[in-house]
Short mmCIF file of C-alpha atoms and ligand atoms in Angstrom, two decimals:
data_model
loop_
_atom_site.label_atom_id
_atom_site.label_comp_id
_atom_site.label_asym_id
_atom_site.label_seq_id
_atom_site.Cartn_x
_atom_site.Cartn_y
_atom_site.Cartn_z
CA UNK Q 88 -4.50 28.75 22.56
CA UNK Q 89 -4.98 28.50 26.25
CA UNK Q 90 -1.42 29.60 26.69
CA UNK Q 91 -1.75 32.78 24.63
CA UNK Q 92 -1.19 35.09 27.56
CA UNK Q 93 1.26 32.82 29.27
CA UNK Q 94 -1.38 31.55 31.65
CA UNK Q 95 -2.92 28.16 31.25
CA UNK Q 96 -6.60 27.95 31.89
CA UNK Q 97 -7.54 24.96 33.97
CA UNK Q 98 -11.17 24.06 34.42
CA UNK Q 99 -11.93 21.52 37.12
CA UNK Q 100 -15.57 21.48 36.01
CA UNK Q 101 -14.43 20.03 32.72
CA UNK Q 102 -12.67 17.14 34.51
CA UNK Q 103 -15.83 16.40 36.44
CA UNK Q 104 -17.91 16.51 33.28
CA UNK Q 105 -15.70 13.94 31.56
CA UNK Q 106 -15.75 11.76 34.66
CA UNK Q 107 -19.55 11.70 34.42
CA UNK Q 108 -19.57 10.52 30.80
CA UNK Q 109 -20.26 6.86 29.99
CA UNK Q 110 -16.64 5.89 30.19
CA UNK Q 111 -15.40 8.71 32.40
CA UNK Q 112 -14.66 6.45 35.32
CA UNK Q 113 -11.90 4.84 33.29
CA UNK Q 114 -10.03 8.13 33.07
CA UNK Q 115 -9.42 7.82 36.78
CA UNK Q 116 -7.96 4.31 36.40
CA UNK Q 117 -5.11 5.22 34.03
CA UNK Q 118 -1.72 4.99 35.71
CA UNK Q 119 0.12 6.91 32.98
CA UNK Q 120 2.37 3.98 32.11
CA UNK Q 121 2.65 5.07 28.48
CA UNK Q 122 1.90 1.75 26.85
CA UNK Q 123 -1.01 3.08 24.80
CA UNK Q 124 0.98 5.63 22.84
CA UNK Q 125 3.56 3.01 21.89
CA UNK Q 126 0.89 0.89 20.27
CA UNK Q 127 -1.43 3.52 18.94
CA UNK Q 128 -2.19 3.35 15.22
CA UNK Q 129 -2.07 7.07 14.50
CA UNK Q 130 -0.14 8.47 17.42
CA UNK Q 131 2.28 10.12 15.02
CA UNK Q 132 -0.46 12.35 13.69
CA UNK Q 133 -2.21 13.14 16.92
CA UNK Q 134 -1.83 16.51 18.66
CA UNK Q 135 -1.65 14.63 21.98
CA UNK Q 136 -1.03 10.94 22.57
CA UNK Q 137 -3.81 8.92 24.21
CA UNK Q 138 -1.89 8.92 27.50
CA UNK Q 139 -1.44 12.64 27.36
CA UNK Q 140 -5.13 13.24 26.65
CA UNK Q 141 -5.93 11.47 29.89
CA UNK Q 142 -3.40 13.62 31.70
CA UNK Q 143 -4.89 16.78 30.18
CA UNK Q 144 -8.44 15.77 31.15
CA UNK Q 145 -7.34 15.27 34.73
CA UNK Q 146 -5.61 18.63 34.66
CA UNK Q 147 -8.78 20.29 33.44
CA UNK Q 148 -7.16 21.54 30.23
CA UNK Q 149 -10.54 21.83 28.50
CA UNK Q 150 -9.48 23.78 25.40
CA UNK Q 151 -6.48 21.63 24.70
CA UNK Q 152 -8.52 18.49 24.96
CA UNK Q 153 -11.55 19.58 23.02
CA UNK Q 154 -9.63 21.29 20.25
CA UNK Q 155 -7.19 18.47 19.76
CA UNK Q 156 -7.42 16.12 16.81
CA UNK Q 157 -6.61 13.10 19.00
CA UNK Q 158 -10.06 11.66 19.50
CA UNK Q 159 -10.98 12.22 15.86
CA UNK Q 160 -7.87 10.26 14.79
CA UNK Q 161 -8.63 7.35 17.06
CA UNK Q 162 -9.54 4.54 14.64
CA UNK Q 163 -11.21 2.45 17.33
CA UNK Q 164 -8.69 -0.32 16.64
CA UNK Q 165 -8.73 -1.46 20.29
CA UNK Q 166 -4.98 -2.20 20.14
CA UNK Q 167 -4.16 -0.03 23.12
CA UNK Q 168 -7.07 -1.46 25.11
CA UNK Q 169 -5.75 -5.01 24.65
CA UNK Q 170 -2.39 -4.02 26.06
CA UNK Q 171 -3.38 -1.52 28.76
CA UNK Q 172 -2.42 -2.97 32.15
CA UNK Q 173 -5.42 -1.28 33.70
CA UNK Q 174 -7.90 -2.42 31.04
CA UNK Q 175 -8.80 1.14 30.06
CA UNK Q 176 -11.01 1.10 26.94
CA UNK Q 177 -9.33 4.10 25.38
CA UNK Q 178 -11.43 4.18 22.23
CA UNK Q 179 -14.58 4.39 24.31
CA UNK Q 180 -13.15 7.41 26.11
CA UNK Q 181 -12.30 8.83 22.70
CA UNK Q 182 -15.89 8.33 21.53
CA UNK Q 183 -17.10 10.18 24.60
CA UNK Q 184 -14.71 13.02 23.82
CA UNK Q 185 -15.94 13.14 20.21
CA UNK Q 186 -19.46 13.37 21.55
CA UNK Q 187 -18.49 16.15 23.92
CA UNK Q 188 -16.71 18.05 21.16
CA UNK Q 189 -19.77 17.65 18.91
CA UNK Q 190 -21.94 19.06 21.66
CA UNK Q 191 -19.60 22.03 21.94
CA UNK Q 192 -19.95 22.60 18.19
CA UNK Q 193 -16.35 21.80 17.30
CA UNK Q 194 -16.12 20.93 13.64
CA UNK Q 195 -13.87 18.67 11.58
CA UNK Q 196 -14.19 16.20 8.71
CA UNK Q 197 -14.60 13.14 10.86
CA UNK Q 198 -17.38 14.85 12.80
CA UNK Q 199 -19.13 15.68 9.53
CA UNK Q 200 -18.71 12.13 8.34
CA UNK Q 201 -20.11 10.74 11.58
CA UNK Q 202 -23.16 12.95 11.28
CA UNK Q 203 -23.79 12.02 7.66
CA UNK Q 204 -23.44 8.35 8.60
CA UNK Q 205 -25.70 8.62 11.60
CA UNK Q 206 -28.39 10.56 9.64
CA UNK Q 207 -28.71 7.58 7.37
CA UNK Q 208 -29.14 5.30 10.37
CA UNK Q 209 -31.82 7.58 11.79
CA UNK Q 210 -33.65 8.07 8.49
CA UNK Q 211 -33.43 4.61 6.94
CA UNK Q 212 -32.22 2.37 9.70
CA UNK Q 213 -29.40 1.33 7.41
CA UNK Q 214 -26.54 3.06 5.75
CA UNK Q 215 -26.43 3.44 1.95
CA UNK Q 216 -22.74 3.66 1.21
CA UNK Q 217 -23.19 5.19 -2.22
CA UNK Q 218 -25.18 8.12 -0.88
CA UNK Q 219 -22.80 8.52 2.01
CA UNK Q 220 -20.05 9.77 -0.23
CA UNK Q 221 -22.35 12.20 -1.97
CA UNK Q 222 -23.89 13.63 1.17
CA UNK Q 223 -20.50 13.94 2.81
CA UNK Q 224 -19.25 15.82 -0.23
CA UNK Q 225 -22.17 18.25 0.02
CA UNK Q 226 -21.46 18.86 3.68
CA UNK Q 227 -17.82 19.58 3.00
CA UNK Q 228 -18.76 22.56 0.89
CA UNK Q 229 -18.35 22.71 -2.83
CA UNK Q 230 -14.71 23.85 -2.89
CA UNK Q 231 -13.46 21.12 -0.56
CA UNK Q 232 -15.68 18.56 -2.21
CA UNK Q 233 -14.28 19.32 -5.66
CA UNK Q 234 -10.73 19.11 -4.31
CA UNK Q 235 -11.45 15.76 -2.72
CA UNK Q 236 -13.18 14.56 -5.90
CA UNK Q 237 -10.13 15.53 -7.96
CA UNK Q 238 -7.75 13.76 -5.59
CA UNK Q 239 -9.90 10.67 -5.40
CA UNK Q 240 -10.99 10.58 -9.03
CA UNK Q 241 -8.94 7.49 -9.91
CA UNK Q 242 -10.14 5.61 -6.86
CA UNK Q 243 -13.74 6.57 -7.60
CA UNK Q 244 -13.45 5.37 -11.19
CA UNK Q 245 -12.00 2.05 -10.16
CA UNK Q 246 -14.68 1.54 -7.57
CA UNK Q 247 -17.33 2.42 -10.10
CA UNK Q 248 -15.86 0.07 -12.70
CA UNK Q 249 -15.82 -2.77 -10.23
CA UNK Q 250 -19.35 -2.11 -9.01
CA UNK Q 251 -18.17 -1.19 -5.58
CA UNK Q 252 -20.37 1.86 -5.29
CA UNK Q 253 -23.95 0.96 -4.73
CA UNK Q 254 -25.88 3.33 -6.96
CA UNK Q 255 -29.31 2.41 -5.75
CA UNK Q 256 -29.97 2.26 -2.04
CA UNK Q 257 -31.14 -1.10 -0.75
CA UNK Q 258 -34.35 -0.87 1.19
CA UNK Q 259 -34.13 0.42 4.72
CA UNK Q 260 -35.82 -1.03 7.79
CA UNK Q 261 -39.63 -1.23 7.89
CA UNK Q 262 -40.26 1.53 10.39
CA UNK Q 263 -37.35 3.93 10.95
CA UNK Q 264 -39.56 6.17 13.13
CA UNK Q 265 -39.68 3.37 15.72
CA UNK Q 266 -35.89 3.23 15.71
CA UNK Q 267 -35.79 6.97 16.29
CA UNK Q 268 -38.21 6.55 19.17
CA UNK Q 269 -35.81 4.05 20.72
CA UNK Q 270 -32.94 6.55 20.35
CA UNK Q 271 -34.97 9.38 21.82
CA UNK Q 272 -35.98 7.29 24.79
CA UNK Q 273 -32.38 6.09 25.32
CA UNK Q 274 -31.13 9.66 25.09
CA UNK Q 275 -33.61 10.79 27.70
CA UNK Q 276 -32.62 7.92 29.98
CA UNK Q 277 -28.95 8.69 29.59
CA UNK Q 278 -29.61 12.37 30.52
CA UNK Q 279 -31.61 11.37 33.59
CA UNK Q 280 -28.59 9.49 34.85
CA UNK Q 281 -26.09 12.30 34.24
CA UNK Y 51 -25.81 -25.86 12.69
CA UNK Y 52 -28.15 -22.92 12.71
CA UNK Y 53 -27.26 -19.26 13.20
CA UNK Y 54 -29.06 -15.92 13.09
CA UNK Y 55 -27.21 -14.00 10.43
CA UNK Y 56 -26.42 -10.31 10.78
CA UNK Y 57 -25.11 -9.16 7.35
CA UNK Y 58 -24.49 -5.44 8.11
CA UNK Y 59 -24.73 -2.50 5.71
CA UNK Y 60 -21.54 -3.27 3.79
CA UNK Y 61 -23.19 -6.45 2.60
CA UNK Y 62 -25.52 -4.25 0.54
CA UNK Y 63 -22.72 -2.25 -0.97
CA UNK Y 64 -18.93 -2.33 -0.92
CA UNK Y 65 -18.83 -5.77 0.65
CA UNK Y 66 -21.44 -7.47 -1.51
CA UNK Y 67 -18.94 -10.11 -2.58
CA UNK Y 68 -18.55 -11.21 1.02
CA UNK Y 69 -22.29 -11.57 1.38
CA UNK Y 70 -22.76 -13.85 -1.60
CA UNK Y 71 -19.60 -15.88 -0.99
CA UNK Y 72 -20.53 -16.45 2.63
CA UNK Y 73 -24.03 -17.65 1.75
CA UNK Y 74 -22.59 -20.10 -0.78
CA UNK Y 75 -19.84 -21.34 1.50
CA UNK Y 76 -22.27 -21.74 4.41
CA UNK Y 77 -24.46 -23.93 2.22
CA UNK Y 78 -21.51 -26.08 1.24
CA UNK Y 79 -20.64 -26.59 4.87
CA UNK Y 80 -24.17 -27.26 6.06
CA UNK Y 81 -24.31 -24.03 8.09
CA UNK Y 82 -27.89 -22.81 8.19
CA UNK Y 83 -28.12 -19.01 8.13
CA UNK Y 84 -31.36 -17.24 8.96
CA UNK Y 85 -30.99 -13.55 8.24
CA UNK Y 86 -32.26 -11.44 11.16
CA UNK Y 87 -35.55 -10.02 9.96
CA UNK Y 88 -35.56 -6.19 9.67
CA UNK Y 89 -32.01 -5.76 11.09
CA UNK Y 90 -30.72 -2.20 11.35
CA UNK Y 91 -27.27 -0.69 11.07
CA UNK Y 92 -25.15 -1.45 14.12
CA UNK Y 93 -24.00 2.17 14.22
CA UNK Y 94 -20.36 1.20 13.74
CA UNK Y 95 -17.89 3.17 15.84
CA UNK Y 96 -19.28 6.58 14.85
CA UNK Y 97 -22.87 6.57 16.13
CA UNK Y 98 -21.76 7.06 19.72
CA UNK Y 99 -19.89 10.25 18.82
CA UNK Y 100 -23.16 11.70 17.50
CA UNK Y 101 -25.75 10.42 20.01
CA UNK Y 102 -23.65 9.25 22.95
CA UNK Y 103 -22.67 5.77 24.04
CA UNK Y 104 -25.80 4.50 25.70
CA UNK Y 105 -28.17 5.36 22.81
CA UNK Y 106 -25.66 3.91 20.39
CA UNK Y 107 -25.53 0.66 22.32
CA UNK Y 108 -29.30 0.48 22.32
CA UNK Y 109 -29.40 0.96 18.55
CA UNK Y 110 -27.06 -2.00 18.23
CA UNK Y 111 -29.13 -3.96 20.74
CA UNK Y 112 -32.25 -3.64 18.61
CA UNK Y 113 -30.70 -6.33 16.45
CA UNK Y 114 -30.06 -8.59 19.41
CA UNK Y 115 -33.67 -8.20 20.49
CA UNK Y 116 -34.85 -9.04 16.96
CA UNK Y 117 -32.59 -12.12 16.95
CA UNK Y 118 -33.88 -13.17 20.37
CA UNK Y 119 -37.05 -14.48 18.74
CA UNK Y 120 -34.90 -17.53 17.95
CA UNK Y 121 -32.49 -19.33 20.31
CA UNK Y 122 -29.55 -19.42 17.87
CA UNK Y 123 -26.19 -17.70 18.14
CA UNK Y 124 -25.82 -14.56 16.08
CA UNK Y 125 -23.13 -14.67 13.36
CA UNK Y 126 -21.65 -11.82 11.42
CA UNK Y 127 -18.89 -11.61 8.84
CA UNK Y 128 -18.03 -7.93 9.43
CA UNK Y 129 -15.40 -7.02 12.00
CA UNK Y 130 -17.01 -3.77 12.95
CA UNK Y 131 -20.51 -5.21 13.31
CA UNK Y 132 -19.01 -7.98 15.43
CA UNK Y 133 -17.28 -5.48 17.70
CA UNK Y 134 -20.33 -3.30 18.14
CA UNK Y 135 -22.92 -6.05 18.53
CA UNK Y 136 -20.61 -8.12 20.71
CA UNK Y 137 -19.79 -5.29 23.07
CA UNK Y 138 -23.44 -4.24 23.31
CA UNK Y 139 -24.33 -7.82 24.08
CA UNK Y 140 -21.85 -7.96 26.92
CA UNK Y 141 -23.48 -4.89 28.49
CA UNK Y 142 -26.62 -6.91 29.06
CA UNK Y 143 -24.83 -8.74 31.85
CA UNK Y 144 -25.20 -5.53 33.88
CA UNK Y 145 -28.65 -5.46 35.44
CA UNK Y 146 -28.91 -1.69 35.40
CA UNK Y 147 -27.98 -1.50 31.74
CA UNK Y 148 -30.37 -4.30 30.81
CA UNK Y 149 -33.24 -2.63 32.57
CA UNK Y 150 -32.66 0.79 31.01
CA UNK Y 151 -32.01 -0.64 27.53
CA UNK Y 152 -35.26 -2.53 27.69
CA UNK Y 153 -37.23 0.58 28.55
CA UNK Y 154 -35.88 2.12 25.35
CA UNK Y 155 -36.35 -1.04 23.24
CA UNK Y 156 -39.96 -1.18 24.28
CA UNK Y 157 -40.60 1.83 22.05
CA UNK Y 158 -40.40 -0.66 19.18
CA UNK Y 159 -42.14 -3.42 21.10
CA UNK Y 160 -38.90 -5.25 21.67
CA UNK Y 161 -37.11 -6.81 24.62
CA UNK Y 162 -33.82 -8.59 25.22
CA UNK Y 163 -32.38 -10.34 28.24
CA UNK Y 164 -28.86 -10.96 27.04
CA UNK Y 165 -29.18 -14.71 26.46
CA UNK Y 166 -27.57 -14.93 22.99
CA UNK Y 167 -23.97 -15.20 21.83
CA UNK Y 168 -22.57 -12.92 19.19
CA UNK Y 169 -20.07 -14.85 17.09
CA UNK Y 170 -17.57 -13.86 14.42
CA UNK Y 171 -17.33 -15.89 11.24
CA UNK Y 172 -13.72 -16.93 11.99
CA UNK Y 173 -14.75 -18.12 15.42
CA UNK Y 174 -17.54 -20.28 14.00
CA UNK Y 175 -15.33 -21.65 11.24
CA UNK Y 176 -12.38 -22.51 13.48
CA UNK Y 177 -14.28 -23.65 16.53
CA UNK Y 178 -17.77 -24.85 15.60
CA UNK Y 179 -17.18 -26.25 12.12
CA UNK Y 180 -13.55 -27.20 12.58
CA UNK Y 181 -10.71 -27.58 10.16
CA UNK Y 182 -11.55 -31.20 9.29
CA UNK Y 183 -14.97 -30.32 7.95
CA UNK Y 184 -13.61 -27.24 6.19
CA UNK Y 185 -10.98 -29.43 4.52
CA UNK Y 186 -13.45 -32.18 3.63
CA UNK Y 187 -15.51 -29.81 1.48
CA UNK Y 188 -12.50 -28.75 -0.65
CA UNK Y 189 -12.77 -29.56 -4.35
CA UNK Y 190 -9.79 -27.64 -5.67
CA UNK Y 191 -7.08 -27.59 -3.00
CA UNK Y 192 -5.14 -24.34 -3.02
CA UNK Y 193 -1.82 -26.16 -3.15
CA UNK Y 194 1.13 -23.80 -3.55
CA UNK Y 195 -0.90 -20.62 -3.03
CA UNK Y 196 0.75 -18.38 -0.49
CA UNK Y 197 -1.92 -16.50 1.41
CA UNK Y 198 -1.44 -13.57 3.79
CA UNK Y 199 -4.30 -13.72 6.28
CA UNK Y 200 -4.86 -10.13 7.32
CA UNK Y 201 -7.09 -10.16 10.38
CA UNK Y 202 -7.07 -6.41 10.96
CA UNK Y 203 -7.79 -5.05 14.38
CA UNK Y 204 -11.36 -5.14 15.60
CA UNK Y 205 -12.07 -8.77 14.72
CA UNK Y 206 -9.57 -10.01 17.28
CA UNK Y 207 -9.12 -7.07 19.60
CA UNK Y 208 -12.49 -5.53 20.33
CA UNK Y 209 -13.76 -8.51 22.25
CA UNK Y 210 -10.32 -9.34 23.49
CA UNK Y 211 -9.58 -13.09 23.67
CA UNK Y 212 -13.08 -14.14 22.84
CA UNK Y 213 -11.96 -16.75 20.29
CA UNK Y 214 -8.42 -15.95 19.28
CA UNK Y 215 -5.21 -14.45 20.62
CA UNK Y 216 -5.24 -10.70 19.85
CA UNK Y 217 -1.45 -10.53 19.46
CA UNK Y 218 -0.88 -13.84 17.67
CA UNK Y 219 -4.17 -14.68 15.94
CA UNK Y 220 -4.32 -18.11 14.34
CA UNK Y 221 -7.95 -18.84 13.44
CA UNK Y 222 -7.73 -17.53 9.89
CA UNK Y 223 -4.45 -19.31 9.18
CA UNK Y 224 -6.05 -22.59 10.24
CA UNK Y 225 -8.82 -22.00 7.71
CA UNK Y 226 -6.33 -21.13 4.98
CA UNK Y 227 -4.33 -24.27 5.70
CA UNK Y 228 -7.48 -26.40 5.73
CA UNK Y 229 -8.19 -25.16 2.21
CA UNK Y 230 -4.77 -26.50 1.14
CA UNK Y 231 -3.24 -23.01 0.95
CA UNK Y 232 -0.04 -21.93 2.61
CA UNK Y 233 -0.55 -19.23 5.26
CA UNK Y 234 2.36 -16.85 5.42
CA UNK Y 235 3.54 -15.08 8.52
CA UNK Y 236 3.90 -11.39 7.78
CA UNK Y 237 4.49 -8.06 9.42
CA UNK Y 238 1.54 -5.87 10.36
CA UNK Y 239 -1.00 -8.65 10.05
CA UNK Y 240 -3.18 -7.18 12.74
CA UNK Y 241 -2.31 -3.54 12.36
CA UNK Y 242 -5.26 -1.21 11.83
CA UNK Y 243 -6.04 -0.12 8.24
CA UNK Y 244 -7.77 3.01 9.73
CA UNK Y 245 -11.20 1.73 8.74
CA UNK Y 246 -13.76 4.37 7.94
CA UNK Y 247 -11.15 7.10 7.94
CA UNK Y 248 -10.71 6.27 4.26
CA UNK Y 249 -13.50 8.65 3.47
CA UNK Y 250 -12.79 11.59 5.75
CA UNK Y 251 -9.00 11.41 5.59
CA UNK Y 252 -7.90 9.25 2.63
CA UNK Y 253 -4.26 10.36 2.97
CA UNK Y 254 -4.08 8.76 6.38
CA UNK Y 255 -5.56 5.54 5.06
CA UNK Y 256 -3.12 5.41 2.17
CA UNK Y 257 -0.19 5.81 4.53
CA UNK Y 258 -1.61 3.10 6.82
CA UNK Y 259 -2.35 0.44 4.22
CA UNK Y 260 1.05 0.56 2.54
CA UNK Y 261 3.08 -1.15 5.31
CA UNK Y 262 0.39 -3.86 5.51
CA UNK Y 263 0.56 -4.57 1.81
CA UNK Y 264 4.34 -4.35 1.92
CA UNK Y 265 4.49 -6.80 4.82
CA UNK Y 266 2.47 -9.33 2.89
CA UNK Y 267 4.50 -8.83 -0.29
CA UNK Y 268 7.80 -9.18 1.49
CA UNK Y 269 6.68 -12.43 3.05
CA UNK Y 270 6.11 -13.74 -0.48
CA UNK Y 271 2.30 -13.79 -0.43
CA UNK Y 272 0.41 -14.28 -3.69
CA UNK Y 273 -2.74 -12.79 -2.28
CA UNK Y 274 -4.16 -11.21 0.87
CA UNK Y 275 -7.37 -12.37 2.45
CA UNK Y 276 -9.36 -10.70 5.18
CA UNK Y 277 -12.70 -11.22 6.91
CA UNK Y 278 -13.58 -7.51 7.12
CA UNK Y 279 -15.34 -5.34 4.50
CA UNK Y 280 -13.48 -2.19 5.50
CA UNK Y 281 -10.08 -3.89 5.46
CA UNK Y 282 -10.81 -5.46 2.08
CA UNK Y 283 -11.82 -2.14 0.61
CA UNK Y 284 -8.96 -0.13 2.00
CA UNK Y 285 -6.25 -2.61 0.99
CA UNK Y 286 -7.73 -3.23 -2.42
CA UNK Y 287 -9.08 0.14 -3.52
CA UNK Y 288 -6.24 2.25 -2.08
CA UNK Y 289 -3.40 -0.03 -3.17
CA UNK Y 290 -2.84 1.91 -6.37
CA UNK Y 291 -2.65 5.23 -4.50
CA UNK Y 292 -0.28 3.70 -1.94
CA UNK Y 293 1.97 2.41 -4.75
CA UNK Y 294 2.07 5.87 -6.30
CA UNK Y 295 2.84 7.58 -3.05
CA UNK Y 296 5.59 5.17 -1.98
CA UNK Y 297 7.06 4.39 -5.37
CA UNK Y 298 6.19 0.71 -5.25
CA UNK Y 299 4.33 -1.54 -7.64
CA UNK Y 300 2.56 -4.16 -5.60
CA UNK Y 301 -0.27 -6.01 -7.28
CA UNK Y 302 -1.60 -8.05 -4.43
CA UNK Y 303 -5.21 -9.11 -4.87
CA UNK Y 304 -7.28 -8.71 -1.71
CA UNK Y 305 -10.05 -11.29 -1.27
CA UNK Y 306 -12.50 -11.99 1.49
CA UNK Y 307 -11.75 -15.24 3.30
CA UNK Y 308 -15.20 -16.36 2.19
CA UNK Y 309 -14.19 -15.83 -1.45
CA UNK Y 310 -11.10 -17.92 -0.94
CA UNK Y 311 -13.26 -20.68 0.49
CA UNK Y 312 -15.67 -20.42 -2.43
CA UNK Y 313 -12.67 -20.77 -4.75
CA UNK Y 314 -11.43 -23.90 -3.01
CA UNK Y 315 -14.97 -25.32 -2.96
CA UNK Y 316 -15.33 -24.85 -6.70
CA UNK Y 317 -18.29 -22.49 -6.26
CA UNK Y 318 -17.41 -20.43 -9.28
CA UNK Y 319 -20.73 -18.61 -9.47
CA UNK Y 320 -20.41 -17.08 -6.06
CA UNK Y 321 -16.84 -15.93 -6.16
CA UNK Y 322 -17.59 -12.29 -6.93
CA UNK Y 323 -14.04 -11.62 -8.15
CA UNK Y 324 -15.30 -8.90 -10.44
CA UNK Y 325 -15.56 -6.66 -7.37
CA UNK Y 326 -11.78 -6.79 -6.84
CA UNK Y 327 -9.99 -3.69 -7.99
CA UNK Y 328 -6.57 -5.37 -8.05
CA UNK Y 329 -7.28 -8.23 -10.44
CA UNK Y 330 -6.81 -11.72 -8.95
CA UNK Y 331 -7.15 -13.49 -12.31
CA UNK Y 332 -3.46 -14.10 -12.86
CA UNK Y 333 -2.55 -15.23 -9.36
CA UNK Y 334 -5.55 -17.53 -9.18
CA UNK Y 335 -5.39 -18.76 -12.76
CA UNK Y 336 -4.78 -22.39 -11.79
CA UNK Y 337 -8.03 -22.54 -9.83
CA UNK Y 338 -10.37 -20.51 -11.95
S1 SF4 M 527 -1.87 1.94 28.70
FE1 SF4 M 527 -3.61 2.28 30.07
S2 SF4 M 527 -2.73 2.80 32.07
FE2 SF4 M 527 -1.09 3.00 30.54
S3 SF4 M 527 -1.12 5.19 29.93
FE3 SF4 M 527 -2.46 4.12 28.49
S4 SF4 M 527 -4.55 4.19 29.39
FE4 SF4 M 527 -3.05 4.72 31.00
S1 SF4 M 528 -7.98 2.54 19.88
FE1 SF4 M 528 -7.52 4.64 19.29
S2 SF4 M 528 -6.10 5.36 20.85
FE2 SF4 M 528 -6.08 3.14 20.97
S3 SF4 M 528 -4.42 2.42 19.63
FE3 SF4 M 528 -6.28 2.46 18.42
S4 SF4 M 528 -6.24 4.49 17.42
FE4 SF4 M 528 -4.83 4.61 19.16
#
């Protein structure tokens, strides 16, 4: 995309912005050794390997980073972090990038899923796994949801048969509004810092 | 031994079997579990992508603050909860973080100074209880049962070297052996199952679980056990799909390690085998 007219757009402001995120300082510590991509769970499906994402952040390749699927495919398995000679917590950087992409309004299934999941946390204090599937389906849009439902029909039936889908939500926490107040306060404090 | 118990959301749904089996096994071993009153979701690995890392850590820390009303270690039997709570707990060693987190926690009248330990079930079993005690409670030794102990990723890797080696984990195999079972060494035993991606990208999960199941099958395992609700679900529920996609016909039951313990302890009421999609009845016939 950024190379459409043969000119790459580099944005040093983007690099600075990532450096300022919770785990941004780690981006500076990477020595580009390439160990993380060799261990990464889903490297084969990522647009850019974890190592390359770091390189692109440093280069200020904003569009390439934010539009990539890499951070959404990070499973948070911590495998790369265990082996990184510099102790870079790659998944934490990936979470920051997901957050940044969310803020920029970039959409994908995992982002939708995260939101549905988090809404439950904010509204009930706990996640009701049965409702999660339903609400996620609604967010996907009816066409996509039906397609997914068709593909996953057998799995759904098995889960249902074996009582793996909780039909009735267990009770949430006593006062979810207090939890939301904590999050609001924490968000404000995090902004103050940045 | 007394612990503050953090069950996590899966205990109320897809991982209910783990919840009941753990309570029963704990009782048999004399482990006292006090559920943390009014615990909230730890936020898993996705909350931070929605609200940012600091707020997400504070959400997790609310549970630590609730637990701090008692002096006991916190125990959890979910890999993801362990990773999130454990990492949040470590942050409290930083004065600046502690101070800021407490300003936020105050909104719910809570405070935490970082004095507790967050422990994983395998850590407690292998290191606090010990294999001798685990073995002593066995009523029906699992002699001849070949068990693939799938530890997954987060339980050993997120808190890197906290209780086990992340590359060559051994805590679960020790437990399996103490039950009289035969732990098998197999390929991909700590490879990620892709966790919660099962819902947003099931194709990816199906491709990821197949080599894990295959590794266990090739090593001659009768069953797979795991400590983690997401691992259990992905390996069990998606096994049929993986078979279809890769032209295999594996029928490897996937149990929680707590269920295996309940089996060896003769706690037939708390086994929860009905939750298993791949039926374990045949493989476990001699013990049921
Ligand atoms: S393993 Fe660490 S230092 Fe090496 S490329 Fe990856 S993040 Fe950078
Ligand atoms: S934590 Fe993410 S980037 Fe690192 S190995 Fe796992 S999936 Fe790959």
